[in-house]
Tab-separated table of C-alpha atoms in Angstrom:
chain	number	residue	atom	x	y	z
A	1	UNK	CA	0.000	0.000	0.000
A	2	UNK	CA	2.919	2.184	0.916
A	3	UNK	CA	4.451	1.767	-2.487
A	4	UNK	CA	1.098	2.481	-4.135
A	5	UNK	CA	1.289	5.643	-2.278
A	6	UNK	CA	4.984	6.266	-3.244
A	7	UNK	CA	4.200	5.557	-6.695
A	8	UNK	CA	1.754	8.108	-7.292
A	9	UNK	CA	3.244	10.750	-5.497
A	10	UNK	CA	6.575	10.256	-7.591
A	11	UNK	CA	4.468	9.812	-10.761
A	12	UNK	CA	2.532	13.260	-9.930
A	13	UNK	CA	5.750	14.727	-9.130
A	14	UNK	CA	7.189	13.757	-12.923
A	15	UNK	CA	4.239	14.221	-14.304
A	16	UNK	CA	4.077	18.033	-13.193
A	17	UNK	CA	7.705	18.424	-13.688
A	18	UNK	CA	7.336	17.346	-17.302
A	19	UNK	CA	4.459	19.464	-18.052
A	20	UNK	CA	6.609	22.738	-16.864
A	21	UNK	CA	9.829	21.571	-18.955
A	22	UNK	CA	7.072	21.506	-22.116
A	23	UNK	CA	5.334	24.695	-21.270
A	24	UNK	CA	8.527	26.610	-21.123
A	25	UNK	CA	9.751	25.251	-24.250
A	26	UNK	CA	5.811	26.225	-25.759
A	27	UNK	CA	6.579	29.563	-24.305
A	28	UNK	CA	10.365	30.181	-25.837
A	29	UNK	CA	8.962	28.874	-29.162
A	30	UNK	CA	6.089	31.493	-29.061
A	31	UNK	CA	8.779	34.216	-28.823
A	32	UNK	CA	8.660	36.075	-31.957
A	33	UNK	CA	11.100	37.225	-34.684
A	34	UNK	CA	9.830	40.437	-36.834
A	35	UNK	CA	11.458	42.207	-39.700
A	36	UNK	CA	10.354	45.817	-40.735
A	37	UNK	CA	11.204	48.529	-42.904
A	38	UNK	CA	9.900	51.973	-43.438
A	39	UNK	CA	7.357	50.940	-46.241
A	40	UNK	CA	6.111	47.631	-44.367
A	41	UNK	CA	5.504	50.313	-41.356
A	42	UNK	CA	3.743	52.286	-43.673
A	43	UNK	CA	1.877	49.552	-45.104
A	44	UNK	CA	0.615	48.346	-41.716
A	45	UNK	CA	-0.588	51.066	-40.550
A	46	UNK	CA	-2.808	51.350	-43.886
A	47	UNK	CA	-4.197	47.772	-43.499
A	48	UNK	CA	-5.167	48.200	-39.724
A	49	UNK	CA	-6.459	51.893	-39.411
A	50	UNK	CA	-9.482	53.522	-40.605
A	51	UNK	CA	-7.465	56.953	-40.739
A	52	UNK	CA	-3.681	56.322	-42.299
A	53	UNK	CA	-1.582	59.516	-41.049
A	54	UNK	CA	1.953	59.388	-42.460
A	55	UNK	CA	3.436	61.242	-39.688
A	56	UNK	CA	2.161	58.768	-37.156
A	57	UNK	CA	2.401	55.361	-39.119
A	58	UNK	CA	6.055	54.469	-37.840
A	59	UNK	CA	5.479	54.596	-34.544
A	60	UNK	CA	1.694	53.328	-34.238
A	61	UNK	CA	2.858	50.277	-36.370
A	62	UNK	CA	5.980	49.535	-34.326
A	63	UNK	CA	4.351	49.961	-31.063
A	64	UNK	CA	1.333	47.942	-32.020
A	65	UNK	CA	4.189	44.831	-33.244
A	66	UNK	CA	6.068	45.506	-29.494
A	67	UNK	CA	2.837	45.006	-28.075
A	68	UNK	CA	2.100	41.341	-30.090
A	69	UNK	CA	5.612	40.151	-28.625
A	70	UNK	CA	5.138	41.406	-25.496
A	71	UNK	CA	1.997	38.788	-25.120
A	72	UNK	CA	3.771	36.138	-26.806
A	73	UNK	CA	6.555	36.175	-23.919
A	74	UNK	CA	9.006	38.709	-26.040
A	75	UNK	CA	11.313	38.150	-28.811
A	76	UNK	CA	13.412	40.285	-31.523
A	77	UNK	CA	12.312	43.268	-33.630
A	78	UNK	CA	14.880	44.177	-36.170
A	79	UNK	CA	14.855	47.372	-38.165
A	80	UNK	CA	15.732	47.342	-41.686
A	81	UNK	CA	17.729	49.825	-43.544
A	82	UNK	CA	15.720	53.151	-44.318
A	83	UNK	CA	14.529	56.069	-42.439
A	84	UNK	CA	11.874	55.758	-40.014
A	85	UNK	CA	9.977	58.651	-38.689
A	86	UNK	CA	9.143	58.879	-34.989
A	87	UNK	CA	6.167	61.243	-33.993
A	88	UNK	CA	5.496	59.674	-30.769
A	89	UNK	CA	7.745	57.115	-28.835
A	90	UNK	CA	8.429	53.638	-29.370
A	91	UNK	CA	8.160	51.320	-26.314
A	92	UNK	CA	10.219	48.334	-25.737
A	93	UNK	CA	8.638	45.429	-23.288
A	94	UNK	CA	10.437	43.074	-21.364
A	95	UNK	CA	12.654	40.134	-23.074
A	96	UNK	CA	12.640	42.004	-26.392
A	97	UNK	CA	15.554	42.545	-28.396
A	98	UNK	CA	15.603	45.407	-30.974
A	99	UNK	CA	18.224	45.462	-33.552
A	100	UNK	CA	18.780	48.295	-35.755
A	101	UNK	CA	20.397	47.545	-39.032
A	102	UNK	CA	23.858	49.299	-40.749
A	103	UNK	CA	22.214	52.069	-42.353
A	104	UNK	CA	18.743	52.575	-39.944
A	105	UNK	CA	18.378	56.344	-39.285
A	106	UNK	CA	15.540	57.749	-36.970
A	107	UNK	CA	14.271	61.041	-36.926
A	108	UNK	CA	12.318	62.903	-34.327
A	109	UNK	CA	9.438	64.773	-35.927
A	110	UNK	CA	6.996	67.489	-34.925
A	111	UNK	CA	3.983	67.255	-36.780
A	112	UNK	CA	1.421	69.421	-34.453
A	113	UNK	CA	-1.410	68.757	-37.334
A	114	UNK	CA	-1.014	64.936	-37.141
A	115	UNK	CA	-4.083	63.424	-35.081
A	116	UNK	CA	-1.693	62.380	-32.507
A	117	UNK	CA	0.450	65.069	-30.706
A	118	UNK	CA	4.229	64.545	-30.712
A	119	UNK	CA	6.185	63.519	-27.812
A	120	UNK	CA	9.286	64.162	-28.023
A	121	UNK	CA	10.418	61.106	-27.272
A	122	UNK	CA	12.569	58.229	-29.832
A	123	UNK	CA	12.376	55.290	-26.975
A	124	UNK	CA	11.423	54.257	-24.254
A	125	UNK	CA	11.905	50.893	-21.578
A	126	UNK	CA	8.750	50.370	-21.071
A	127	UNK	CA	4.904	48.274	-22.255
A	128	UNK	CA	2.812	50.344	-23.809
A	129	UNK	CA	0.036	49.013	-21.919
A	130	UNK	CA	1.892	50.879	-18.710
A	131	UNK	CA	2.287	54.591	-19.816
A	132	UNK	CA	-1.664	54.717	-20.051
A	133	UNK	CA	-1.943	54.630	-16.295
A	134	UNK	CA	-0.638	56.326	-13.696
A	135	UNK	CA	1.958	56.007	-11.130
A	136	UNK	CA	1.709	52.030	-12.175
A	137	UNK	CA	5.481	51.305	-11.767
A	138	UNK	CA	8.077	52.071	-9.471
A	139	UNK	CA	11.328	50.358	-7.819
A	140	UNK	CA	13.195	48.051	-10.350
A	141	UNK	CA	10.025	46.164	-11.956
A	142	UNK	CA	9.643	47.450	-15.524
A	143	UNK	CA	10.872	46.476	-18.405
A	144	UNK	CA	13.560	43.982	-17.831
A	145	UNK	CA	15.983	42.383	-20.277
A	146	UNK	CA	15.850	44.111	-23.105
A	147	UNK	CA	18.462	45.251	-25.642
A	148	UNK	CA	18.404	48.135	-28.250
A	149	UNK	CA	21.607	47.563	-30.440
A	150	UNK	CA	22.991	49.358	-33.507
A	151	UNK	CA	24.495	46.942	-35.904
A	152	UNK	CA	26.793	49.136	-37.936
A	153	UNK	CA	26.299	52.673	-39.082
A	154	UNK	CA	23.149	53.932	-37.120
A	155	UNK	CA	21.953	57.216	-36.263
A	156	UNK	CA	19.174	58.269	-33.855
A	157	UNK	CA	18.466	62.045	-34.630
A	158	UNK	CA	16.661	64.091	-32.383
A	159	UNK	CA	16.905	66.810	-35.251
A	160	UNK	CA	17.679	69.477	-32.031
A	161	UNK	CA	13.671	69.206	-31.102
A	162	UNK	CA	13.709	69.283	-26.931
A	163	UNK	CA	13.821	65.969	-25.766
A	164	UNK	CA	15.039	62.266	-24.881
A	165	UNK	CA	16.367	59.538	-27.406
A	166	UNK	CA	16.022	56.844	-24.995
A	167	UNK	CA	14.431	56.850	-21.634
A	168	UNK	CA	15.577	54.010	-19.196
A	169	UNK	CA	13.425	54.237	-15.962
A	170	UNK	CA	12.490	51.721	-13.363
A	171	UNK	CA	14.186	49.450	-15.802
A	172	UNK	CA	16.682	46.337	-14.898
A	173	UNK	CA	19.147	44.286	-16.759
A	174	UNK	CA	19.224	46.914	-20.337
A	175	UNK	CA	21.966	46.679	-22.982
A	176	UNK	CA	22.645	50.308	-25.538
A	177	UNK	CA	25.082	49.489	-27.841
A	178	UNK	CA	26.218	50.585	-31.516
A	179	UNK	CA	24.464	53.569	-31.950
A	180	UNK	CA	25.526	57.009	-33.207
A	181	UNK	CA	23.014	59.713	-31.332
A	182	UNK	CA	23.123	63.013	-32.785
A	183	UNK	CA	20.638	66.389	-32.788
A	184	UNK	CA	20.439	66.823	-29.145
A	185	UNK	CA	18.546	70.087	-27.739
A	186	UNK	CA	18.069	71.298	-23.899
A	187	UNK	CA	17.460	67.929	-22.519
A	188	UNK	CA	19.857	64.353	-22.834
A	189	UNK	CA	20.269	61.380	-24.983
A	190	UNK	CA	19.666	58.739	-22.417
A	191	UNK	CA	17.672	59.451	-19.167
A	192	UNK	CA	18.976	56.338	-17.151
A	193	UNK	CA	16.773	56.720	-13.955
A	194	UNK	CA	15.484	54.163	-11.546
A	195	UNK	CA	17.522	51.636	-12.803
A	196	UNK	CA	19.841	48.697	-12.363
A	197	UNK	CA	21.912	47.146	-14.364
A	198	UNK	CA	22.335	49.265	-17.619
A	199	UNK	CA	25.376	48.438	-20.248
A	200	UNK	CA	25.415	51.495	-22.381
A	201	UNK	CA	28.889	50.793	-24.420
A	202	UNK	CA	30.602	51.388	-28.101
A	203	UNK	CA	28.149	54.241	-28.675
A	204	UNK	CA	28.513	57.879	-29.984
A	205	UNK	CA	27.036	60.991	-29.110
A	206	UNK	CA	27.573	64.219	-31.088
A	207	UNK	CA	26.101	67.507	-32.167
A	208	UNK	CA	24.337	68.555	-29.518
A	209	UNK	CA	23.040	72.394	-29.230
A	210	UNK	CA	25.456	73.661	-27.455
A	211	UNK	CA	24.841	74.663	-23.467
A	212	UNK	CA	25.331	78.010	-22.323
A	213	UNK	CA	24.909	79.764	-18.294
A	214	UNK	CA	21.264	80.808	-19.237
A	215	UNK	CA	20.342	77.780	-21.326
A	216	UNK	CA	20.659	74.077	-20.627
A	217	UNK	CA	24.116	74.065	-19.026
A	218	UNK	CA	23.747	70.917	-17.199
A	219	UNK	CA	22.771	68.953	-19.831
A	220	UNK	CA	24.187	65.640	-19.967
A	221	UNK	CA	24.633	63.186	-22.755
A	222	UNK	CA	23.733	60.364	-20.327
A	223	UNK	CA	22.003	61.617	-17.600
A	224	UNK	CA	22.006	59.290	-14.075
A	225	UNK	CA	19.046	60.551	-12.071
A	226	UNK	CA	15.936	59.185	-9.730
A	227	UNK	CA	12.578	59.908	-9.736
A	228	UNK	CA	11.718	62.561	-6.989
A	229	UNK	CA	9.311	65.142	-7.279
A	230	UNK	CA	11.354	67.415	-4.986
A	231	UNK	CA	14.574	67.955	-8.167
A	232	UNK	CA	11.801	67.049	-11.135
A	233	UNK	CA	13.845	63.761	-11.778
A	234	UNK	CA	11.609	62.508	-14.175
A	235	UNK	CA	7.850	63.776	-15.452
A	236	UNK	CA	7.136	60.299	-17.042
A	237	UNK	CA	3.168	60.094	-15.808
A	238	UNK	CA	3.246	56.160	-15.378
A	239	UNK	CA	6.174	56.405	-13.220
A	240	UNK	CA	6.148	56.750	-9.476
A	241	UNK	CA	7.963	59.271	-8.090
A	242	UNK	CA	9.586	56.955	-5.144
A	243	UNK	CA	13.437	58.136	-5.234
A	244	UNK	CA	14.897	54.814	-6.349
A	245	UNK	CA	18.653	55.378	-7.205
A	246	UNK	CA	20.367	53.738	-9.872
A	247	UNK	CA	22.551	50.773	-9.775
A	248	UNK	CA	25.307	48.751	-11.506
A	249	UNK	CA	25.310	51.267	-14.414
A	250	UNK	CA	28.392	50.694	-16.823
A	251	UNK	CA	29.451	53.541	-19.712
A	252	UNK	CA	32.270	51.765	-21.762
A	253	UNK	CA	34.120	52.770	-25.165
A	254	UNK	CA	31.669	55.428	-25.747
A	255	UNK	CA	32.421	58.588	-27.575
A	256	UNK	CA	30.962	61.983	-26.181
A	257	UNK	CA	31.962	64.901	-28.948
A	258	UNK	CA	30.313	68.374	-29.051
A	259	UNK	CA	28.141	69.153	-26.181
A	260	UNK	CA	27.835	70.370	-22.320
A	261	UNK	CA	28.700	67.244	-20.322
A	262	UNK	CA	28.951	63.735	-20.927
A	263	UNK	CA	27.785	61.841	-18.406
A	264	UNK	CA	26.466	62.748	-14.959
A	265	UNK	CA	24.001	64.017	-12.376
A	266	UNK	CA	23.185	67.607	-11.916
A	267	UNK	CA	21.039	67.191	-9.183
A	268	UNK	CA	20.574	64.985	-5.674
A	269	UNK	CA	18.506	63.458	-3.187
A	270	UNK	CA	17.914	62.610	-0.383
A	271	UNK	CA	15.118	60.761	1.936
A	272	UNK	CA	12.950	61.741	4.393
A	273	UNK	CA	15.492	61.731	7.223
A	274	UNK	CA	17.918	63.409	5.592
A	275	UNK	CA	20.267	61.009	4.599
A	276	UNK	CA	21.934	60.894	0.944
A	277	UNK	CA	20.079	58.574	-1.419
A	278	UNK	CA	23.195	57.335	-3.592
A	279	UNK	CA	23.867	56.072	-7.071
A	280	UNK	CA	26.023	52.970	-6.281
A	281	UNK	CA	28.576	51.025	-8.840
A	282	UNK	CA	28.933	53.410	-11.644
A	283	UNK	CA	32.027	52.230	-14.185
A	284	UNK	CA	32.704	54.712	-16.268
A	285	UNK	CA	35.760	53.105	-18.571
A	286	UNK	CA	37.519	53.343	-21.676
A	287	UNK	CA	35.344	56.600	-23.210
A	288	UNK	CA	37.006	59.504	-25.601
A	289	UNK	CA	35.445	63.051	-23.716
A	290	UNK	CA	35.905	66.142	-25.682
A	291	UNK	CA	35.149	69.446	-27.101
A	292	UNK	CA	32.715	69.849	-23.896
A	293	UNK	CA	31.648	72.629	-22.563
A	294	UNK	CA	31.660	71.265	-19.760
A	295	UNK	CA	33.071	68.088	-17.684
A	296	UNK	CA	33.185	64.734	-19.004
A	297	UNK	CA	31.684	63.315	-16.081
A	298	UNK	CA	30.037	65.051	-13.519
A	299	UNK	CA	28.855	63.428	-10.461
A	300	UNK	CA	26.850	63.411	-7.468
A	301	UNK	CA	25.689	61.549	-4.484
A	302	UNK	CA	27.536	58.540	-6.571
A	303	UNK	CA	29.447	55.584	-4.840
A	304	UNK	CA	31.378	53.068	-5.634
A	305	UNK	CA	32.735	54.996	-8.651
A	306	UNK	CA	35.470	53.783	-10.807
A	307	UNK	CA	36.282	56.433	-13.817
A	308	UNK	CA	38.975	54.391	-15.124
A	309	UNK	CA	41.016	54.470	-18.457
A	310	UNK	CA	39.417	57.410	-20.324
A	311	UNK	CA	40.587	60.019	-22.659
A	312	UNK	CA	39.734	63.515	-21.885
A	313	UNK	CA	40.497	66.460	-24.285
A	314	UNK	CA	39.451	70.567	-24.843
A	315	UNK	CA	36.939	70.078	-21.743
A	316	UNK	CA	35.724	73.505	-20.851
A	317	UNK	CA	36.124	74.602	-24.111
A	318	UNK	CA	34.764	78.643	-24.867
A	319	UNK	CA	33.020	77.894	-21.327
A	320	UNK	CA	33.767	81.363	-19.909
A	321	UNK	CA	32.342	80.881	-16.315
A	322	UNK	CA	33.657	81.668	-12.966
A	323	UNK	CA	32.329	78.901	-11.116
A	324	UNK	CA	34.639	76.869	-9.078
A	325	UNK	CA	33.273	73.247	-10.121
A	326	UNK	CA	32.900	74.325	-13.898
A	327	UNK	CA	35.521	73.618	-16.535
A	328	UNK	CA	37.321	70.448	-15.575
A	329	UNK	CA	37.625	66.677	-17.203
A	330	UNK	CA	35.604	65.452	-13.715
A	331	UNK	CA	33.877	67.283	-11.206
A	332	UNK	CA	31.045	67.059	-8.829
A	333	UNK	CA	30.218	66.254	-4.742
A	334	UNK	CA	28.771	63.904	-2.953
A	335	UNK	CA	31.783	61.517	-3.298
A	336	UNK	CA	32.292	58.416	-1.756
A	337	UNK	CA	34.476	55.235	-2.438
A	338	UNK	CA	35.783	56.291	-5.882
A	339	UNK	CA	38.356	55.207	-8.298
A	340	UNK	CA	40.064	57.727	-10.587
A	341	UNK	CA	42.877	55.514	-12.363
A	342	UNK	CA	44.291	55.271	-15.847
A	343	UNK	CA	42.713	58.355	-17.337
A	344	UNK	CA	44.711	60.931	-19.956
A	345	UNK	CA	43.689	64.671	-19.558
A	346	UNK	CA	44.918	67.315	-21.975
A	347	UNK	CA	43.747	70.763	-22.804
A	348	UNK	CA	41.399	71.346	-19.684
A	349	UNK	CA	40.588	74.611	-18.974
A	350	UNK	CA	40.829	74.087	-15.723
A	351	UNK	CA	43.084	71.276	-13.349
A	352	UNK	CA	41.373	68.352	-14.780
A	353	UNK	CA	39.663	67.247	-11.350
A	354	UNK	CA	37.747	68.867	-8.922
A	355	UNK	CA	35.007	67.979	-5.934
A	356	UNK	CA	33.746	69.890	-3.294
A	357	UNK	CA	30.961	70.584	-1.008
A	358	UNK	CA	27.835	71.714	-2.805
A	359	UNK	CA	23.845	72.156	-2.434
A	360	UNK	CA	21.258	71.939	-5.385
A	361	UNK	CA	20.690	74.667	-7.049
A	362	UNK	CA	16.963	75.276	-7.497
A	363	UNK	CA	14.929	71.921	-7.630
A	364	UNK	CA	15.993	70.283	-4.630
A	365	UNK	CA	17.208	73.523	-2.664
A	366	UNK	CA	16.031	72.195	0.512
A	367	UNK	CA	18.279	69.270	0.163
A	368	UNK	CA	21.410	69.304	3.128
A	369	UNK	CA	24.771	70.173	1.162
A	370	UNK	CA	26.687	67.101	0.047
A	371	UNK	CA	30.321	66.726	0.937
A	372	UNK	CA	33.781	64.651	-0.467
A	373	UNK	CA	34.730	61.458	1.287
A	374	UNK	CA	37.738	60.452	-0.714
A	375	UNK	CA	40.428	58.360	1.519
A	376	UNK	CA	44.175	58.678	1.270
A	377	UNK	CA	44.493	55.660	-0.462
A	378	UNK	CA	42.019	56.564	-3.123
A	379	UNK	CA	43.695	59.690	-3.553
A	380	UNK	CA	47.451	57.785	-3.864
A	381	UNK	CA	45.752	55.949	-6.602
A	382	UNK	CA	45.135	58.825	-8.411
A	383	UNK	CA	48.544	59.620	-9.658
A	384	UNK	CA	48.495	56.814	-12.196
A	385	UNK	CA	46.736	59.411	-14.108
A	386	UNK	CA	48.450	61.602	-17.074
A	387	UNK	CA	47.996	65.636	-18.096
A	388	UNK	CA	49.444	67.751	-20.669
A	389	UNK	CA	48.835	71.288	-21.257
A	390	UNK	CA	45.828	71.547	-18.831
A	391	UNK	CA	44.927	74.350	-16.762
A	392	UNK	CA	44.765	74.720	-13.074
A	393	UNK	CA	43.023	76.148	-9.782
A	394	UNK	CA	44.582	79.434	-9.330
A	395	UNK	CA	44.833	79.315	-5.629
A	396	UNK	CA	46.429	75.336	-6.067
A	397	UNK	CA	48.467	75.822	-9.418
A	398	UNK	CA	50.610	73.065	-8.972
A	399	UNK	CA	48.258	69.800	-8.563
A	400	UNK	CA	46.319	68.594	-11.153
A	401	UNK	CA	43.324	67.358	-8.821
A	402	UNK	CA	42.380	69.605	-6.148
A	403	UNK	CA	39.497	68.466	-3.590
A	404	UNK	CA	38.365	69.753	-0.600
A	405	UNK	CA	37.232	67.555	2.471
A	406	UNK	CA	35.680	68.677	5.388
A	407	UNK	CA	32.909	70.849	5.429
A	408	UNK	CA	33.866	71.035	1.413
A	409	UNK	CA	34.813	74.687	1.442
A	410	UNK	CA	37.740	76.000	-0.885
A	411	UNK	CA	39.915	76.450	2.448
A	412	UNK	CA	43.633	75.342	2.532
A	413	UNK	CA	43.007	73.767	5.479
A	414	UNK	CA	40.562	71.398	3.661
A	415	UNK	CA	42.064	70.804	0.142
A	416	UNK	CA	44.396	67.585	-1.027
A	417	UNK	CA	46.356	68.150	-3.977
A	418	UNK	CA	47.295	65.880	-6.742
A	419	UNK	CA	50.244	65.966	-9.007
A	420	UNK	CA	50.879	63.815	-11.424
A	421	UNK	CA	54.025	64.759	-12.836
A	422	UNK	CA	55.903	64.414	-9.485
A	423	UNK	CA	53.722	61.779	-8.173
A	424	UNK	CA	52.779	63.887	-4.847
A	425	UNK	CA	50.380	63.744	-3.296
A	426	UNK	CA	49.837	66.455	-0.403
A	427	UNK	CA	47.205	66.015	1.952
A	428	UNK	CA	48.535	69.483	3.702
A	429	UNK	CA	48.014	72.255	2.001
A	430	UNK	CA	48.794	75.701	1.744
A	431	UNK	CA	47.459	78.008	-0.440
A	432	UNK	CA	50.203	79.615	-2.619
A	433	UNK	CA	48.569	82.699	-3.816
């Protein structure tokens, strides 16, 4: 009898098993594989809509196919080459692939007579389904797994219209790679905000309108920001506004050319108690930074930082402004447990690194100033570092990083300097002029 009963518990027990091996297989299988092009866009969007709008047909078709392979589990969308037309944004659902030909350009447009409104938006991480609602997702749980690769020469143009390529928010475990972004006006490239585990690598950005004091200064290439009402970290409506900080973001053999800053964070946060909200494990490696009007990277409230092996050249170029933490390679506060190794400055306005103390300025005012944690070890390991014919901090001339600990005021009393040319590094200073 016992057997009996062993039997069928060990034949249920198979049974079950073998039905879950076959459903996941059912499931992979359903996964689809799409191929489009501008006129098969165009010709969808004929075939299954009473009114056919040109200006609209890209992006109703392609969201309406991203919306089939979402229900069918996910699968991979690949672009043709041609130009494809963007009124409205394109969103990209969990386990989906999207791979953009050699040759794909897209093109922001603003068609204000089209029947539906313009955006201002290329892409963005999330199901369609989602953005109708509101304040539907928050934390790390949307999209997940999903890739959005250029496979040769391919251009996303935001044709200098105010607003984001890509938009990468409450996202986990996203790949941006191969892609040339160019046209870029008042706003960034990539918003990566609320998320963990973003590879954005072998990617250019160029062309941007350039950033002046009175008009989109801070505007980054790849912006690294969180979702809090207080700074205006995000306006996405679906979104909630919960102050999740990014993690385990990675910026590798990227090229930033032509614009304010590459990548970075112009604002913080923190929570309710007062304490910093950080962005933790940012690798920022093997990038070219130039012509910027600004820094290459700009940071705050990140740790676990490691900037390592980039190129950094005319950074603060034609940037006229007397600010302390303007003009250099890297700059920024809220510093803690960072890694500034391997890098190659030249032609810096400025000395090509600076932190200190700082507050928000405007959004987020209310905020407590942020300060510089760097130890003396971190700062030893900073001399493996090269300059040539960079500038300097007038009151510091000789050091090519200058930060200031403490209470994060430009006092002698609080500043380390860095020199790399005779490997000092002086945690006592005194202020030569």
């Amino acid at each position: 009898m016992k057997d009996k009963k062993l039997f069928k518990v060990l034949f249920t027990f198979f049974a079950v098993a073998l039905m879950c091996c076959a459903f996941g297989t059912t499931a992979q299988a359903k996964k689809m594989k799409v191929t489009v092009s501008p006129s098969s866009l165009d010709t969808q969007a004929k075939k299954h809509h009473t009114v056919y709008d040109k200006s609209v047909a890209h992006s109703m078709s392609l969201n309406e196919t991203l919306e089939k392979m979402r229900k069918k589990g996910g699968g991979t969308l690949t672009f043709k080459k041609g130009t494809y037309k963007f009124q409205y944004s394109v969103c990209i659902p969990s386990n989906v692939t999207v791979k953009l030909k050699k040759g794909v350009v897209i093109q922001n447009i603003m068609d204000y007579k089209a029947h539906i409104a313009p955006t201002t938006l290329l892409f963005q991480f999330v199901a369609k389904d989602k953005t109708y609602k509101n304040k539907v997702i928050g934390k790390y749980n949307g999209t997940s797994k999903a890739k959005l690769i250029g496979e040769g020469n391919v251009v996303l143009d935001m044709k200098y219209v105010t607003g984001l390529a890509v938009n990468v928010l409450h996202c986990k475990n996203i790949e941006i790679s191969g892609i040339t972004f160019k046209g870029m006006n008042k706003n960034h490239y990539i918003e990566v905000n609320a998320s963990k585990n973003v590879n954005i690598h072998d990617c250019s950005f160029v062309k941007a309108k350039k950033g002046s004091a009175k008009s989109a200064y801070v505007k980054e290439a790849i912006n690294i920001d969180l979702p809090d009402p207080s700074t205006h970290g995000i306006g996405s409506t679906w979104a909630k506004q919960d102050k999740t900080p990014c993690k385990n973001i990675t910026v590798k053999n990227c090229t930033f050319d032509s614009m304010s800053r590459g990548v970075g964070s112009h604002n913080y946060s923190q929570n309710s108690k007062g304490a910093n909200i950080y962005h933790t494990n940012i690798r920022i490696e093997g990038n070219t930074f130039k012509n910027l009007y600004d820094a290459g990277v700009y940071l705050m409230n990140w740790k676990n930082t490691k900037i390592v092996n980039n190129t950094f050249v005319n950074n603060g170029k034609g940037n006229k402004l007397t600010y302390t933490n303007t003009g250099h390679a890297i700059s920024g506060s809220g510093v803690e447990q960072i890694v500034i190794t391997g890098n190659t400055f030249r032609k810096i306005k400025k000395n090509p690194v600076n932190f200190n103390g700082q507050t928000n300025q405007g959004n987020g005012a209310q905020y407590k100033k942020i300060y510089v944690h760097i130890t003396n070890d971190e700062a030893r390991a900073m001399l493996s570092n090269t300059s040539e014919n960079c500038g300097n901090d007038p009151a510091f001339p000789e050091y090519d990083i200058v930060y200031f600990k403490g209470d994060g005021s430009r006092l002698a009393s609080n500043a380390v300097g860095v020199c790399f040319a005779t490997q000092e590094v002086n945690f006592e200073m005194v202020k030569t002029k």
